[in-house]
Amino acid sequence: MVFAPTPLGNLLVFRWHIELAALVSQRRKVSYGVNPDPCTTGEMMTTLYGKTRTRRDISTLTGDLAAFGGVRLMTYGDGIERGQRVLEFRTGSGLRFTVMVDRAMDIAEVDHNGRAIGWQGPSGYPPGGTIQPETEDGLGLMRGFSGFLVTCGLDHILGDEVVDAESYDYPRRDKVRHGLHGRISLQPTRLTGYGERWDGDRCTLWAEGEIRQAANFAENLRLFRRIEVDLGDDAIRVSDRIVNAGFAVTPHMFFYHVNIGHPVLEEGARYLAPITDAIWASHADRYEAQNVGYAVASAPSLTFTEQVWEHEMRSGSDGLVPVALVNDRIGLGIEVVTRKEELPCAYQWQNFRAGAYALGIEPSTHHVTGNGAARDRGEMIWLDPLEERTYHATFRILDGAEAISAAEERISSIAVQPAEPYPVPTGRFPKLTGAGRRSTA
């Protein structure tokens, strides 16, 4: 059917796109399944400005829900981000965050009552197409590495490597060169829907889209992402589904690089996690040289060299692994909750250098030893044609001493983390097992 370029024709086209997006959204919502916030009480009402309210109550107070919260799509008009789409979420609880539509729907800014939580790097958010991750000795991604959430993958994570490409069965492609943390965070999104949806007296703010990482004679992977948060709430929920949309058996690696900055991060901020073993440290040969252990943050330093750990963490009886960074002085923190069966490994990144002050909470599919080691150990995930994997994460703001105390109790009830600031790295990397994990395609 062809629509004439008339106001009525344009309106019909617009309505058709809206209806199609709604159908796709409903279908995708079912395919993702429910992603319940593990910190919730199960309350289906909306708590807004200190009162529990029904939909009718809220509707009587305003002519437009946007007065209290919602999702809106905007485009940057200036600077290095010019022309890129961004979604702004406001929940009415004090939580505001932005989603970079043209950068894999990663989360850029996060703040609560005007206090920043997400880290911002010096690069800003240039268009992903201007960055080549394999350049600059594999550090090309650093030309655009910034924000609260940077998604790493989909076929490679961690340091730059050259690996075998035999599974693609193409004579002129026998090797693949990967840059730091892979390509997916640089890809734009086909936005399939966003908005506010009432379910009884509970209102969910949501957005979803499809991100493609593909090449001829190489991987053909899709990331389907849905981001949700409830009106009046402080917990962001991310549901991801990765599909091998091609017909070549394809390697798959994935992790969430969650970056936290000041004021949550400052001297004395505490890292809370159900750690049972310190497996590895990037700085083991100079372990105490900077006088910064794993558990308590230092102030920024002009000469600080980044420190990275891999910790073994225990999950609760519900299969969830909660990790938090908290600042007792200002009564603010952030808790990251993932599922052990989906993301069995956990890294901690300390980048306490002045001007780039950050701490990373990084749940992952693989050990920190990287792509080649995963293949050698028979732990690489190989996705068969049309096979998929799902991942879920909740990012909960801890507002006030009571919320911090509750999170600390949740975490310590699973495992009491090491009391010593420099636990000796054991080098005991647990064997990773499960569907699709093997040495070769």
Coordinates of N, CA and C in Angstrom, one line a residue, residues 37-39 117 148-149 236 256-260 271-274 313 320-326 333-339 343 347 359-364 392-398 407 410-411 414:
D37 N 12.0 -7.1 40.2 CA 13.0 -6.5 41.0 C 13.2 -7.3 42.3
P38 N 14.4 -7.9 42.5 CA 14.6 -8.8 43.6 C 14.5 -8.1 45.0
C39 N 14.5 -6.7 44.9 CA 14.4 -6.0 46.2 C 13.0 -5.5 46.5
I117 N 25.3 9.6 40.3 CA 25.6 8.2 40.6 C 26.5 7.6 39.5
F148 N 27.2 5.3 33.0 CA 26.9 4.4 34.1 C 26.9 2.9 33.6
L149 N 26.4 2.6 32.5 CA 26.4 1.3 32.0 C 27.0 1.2 30.6
I236 N 16.1 0.4 38.6 CA 16.1 0.2 37.1 C 16.3 -1.3 36.8
Y256 N 28.3 -6.7 32.0 CA 27.8 -5.3 32.3 C 28.9 -4.6 33.0
H257 N 29.4 -3.5 32.3 CA 30.4 -2.6 32.9 C 29.7 -1.5 33.6
V258 N 29.4 -1.6 34.9 CA 28.7 -0.6 35.7 C 29.6 0.3 36.3
N259 N 29.6 1.6 36.0 CA 30.6 2.6 36.4 C 30.0 3.6 37.3
I260 N 30.6 3.8 38.5 CA 30.0 4.6 39.6 C 31.1 5.7 39.9
Y271 N 32.8 -1.0 49.4 CA 32.4 -2.0 48.4 C 31.9 -3.2 49.2
L272 N 30.6 -3.6 48.9 CA 30.0 -4.7 49.6 C 29.7 -5.8 48.6
A273 N 30.1 -7.0 48.9 CA 29.8 -8.1 48.0 C 30.0 -9.4 48.8
P274 N 29.2 -10.4 48.3 CA 29.3 -11.8 49.0 C 30.4 -12.6 48.5
M313 N 31.9 -15.0 43.9 CA 30.8 -14.6 44.8 C 29.8 -15.7 44.9
L320 N 20.4 -15.0 43.2 CA 20.8 -13.6 42.9 C 22.1 -13.3 43.6
V321 N 22.9 -12.4 43.0 CA 24.1 -11.9 43.5 C 24.1 -10.4 43.7
P322 N 23.9 -9.9 44.9 CA 23.9 -8.4 45.1 C 25.3 -7.9 45.4
V323 N 25.6 -6.8 44.8 CA 26.9 -6.1 45.0 C 26.6 -4.6 45.1
A324 N 27.2 -3.9 46.0 CA 26.9 -2.5 46.2 C 28.2 -1.6 46.5
L325 N 28.0 -0.4 46.2 CA 29.0 0.7 46.6 C 28.2 1.7 47.4
V326 N 28.6 1.9 48.6 CA 27.8 2.8 49.5 C 28.7 3.9 50.1
G333 N 23.9 5.2 48.0 CA 24.6 4.0 47.4 C 23.9 3.5 46.2
I334 N 24.5 2.5 45.6 CA 23.9 1.8 44.4 C 24.2 0.3 44.6
E335 N 23.1 -0.4 44.4 CA 23.2 -1.9 44.4 C 22.9 -2.5 43.1
V336 N 23.8 -3.4 42.7 CA 23.7 -4.1 41.4 C 23.4 -5.6 41.7
V337 N 22.3 -6.1 41.1 CA 21.8 -7.4 41.4 C 21.7 -8.2 40.0
T338 N 22.4 -9.3 40.0 CA 22.4 -10.2 38.8 C 22.1 -11.6 39.2
R339 N 22.0 -12.5 38.2 CA 21.8 -13.9 38.4 C 23.0 -14.7 38.2
L343 N 25.4 -14.9 34.9 CA 26.7 -14.1 34.9 C 27.5 -14.7 36.1
Y347 N 34.0 -9.0 38.3 CA 35.2 -8.2 38.4 C 34.9 -6.9 39.2
L359 N 34.7 3.6 40.0 CA 34.7 2.3 40.4 C 33.7 1.5 39.6
G360 N 34.1 0.3 39.1 CA 33.3 -0.5 38.3 C 32.9 -1.8 39.0
I361 N 31.6 -2.1 38.9 CA 31.0 -3.4 39.3 C 30.7 -4.1 38.0
E362 N 31.2 -5.3 37.8 CA 31.2 -5.9 36.5 C 30.9 -7.4 36.5
P363 N 29.6 -7.8 36.5 CA 29.2 -9.2 36.4 C 29.4 -9.7 35.0
S364 N 29.9 -10.9 34.8 CA 30.4 -11.4 33.5 C 30.1 -12.8 33.3
H392 N 19.7 -10.6 33.0 CA 18.9 -9.7 33.7 C 19.7 -8.9 34.8
A393 N 19.5 -7.7 35.0 CA 20.2 -6.9 36.0 C 19.2 -5.9 36.6
T394 N 19.4 -5.6 37.9 CA 18.6 -4.6 38.6 C 19.6 -3.6 39.2
F395 N 19.4 -2.3 39.0 CA 20.3 -1.3 39.6 C 19.4 -0.5 40.5
R396 N 19.6 -0.7 41.8 CA 18.8 0.0 42.8 C 19.5 1.0 43.6
I397 N 18.9 2.2 43.6 CA 19.4 3.3 44.4 C 19.2 3.0 45.9
L398 N 20.2 3.2 46.7 CA 20.1 3.1 48.1 C 20.1 4.5 48.7
A407 N 20.7 -3.3 52.5 CA 21.5 -3.9 51.5 C 22.7 -4.6 52.1
R410 N 21.5 -7.8 53.5 CA 21.2 -8.8 52.4 C 22.5 -9.5 51.9
I411 N 23.5 -8.7 51.7 CA 24.8 -9.2 51.2 C 25.5 -10.1 52.2
I414 N 24.4 -13.7 52.8 CA 24.8 -14.7 51.8 C 26.2 -15.1 52.0

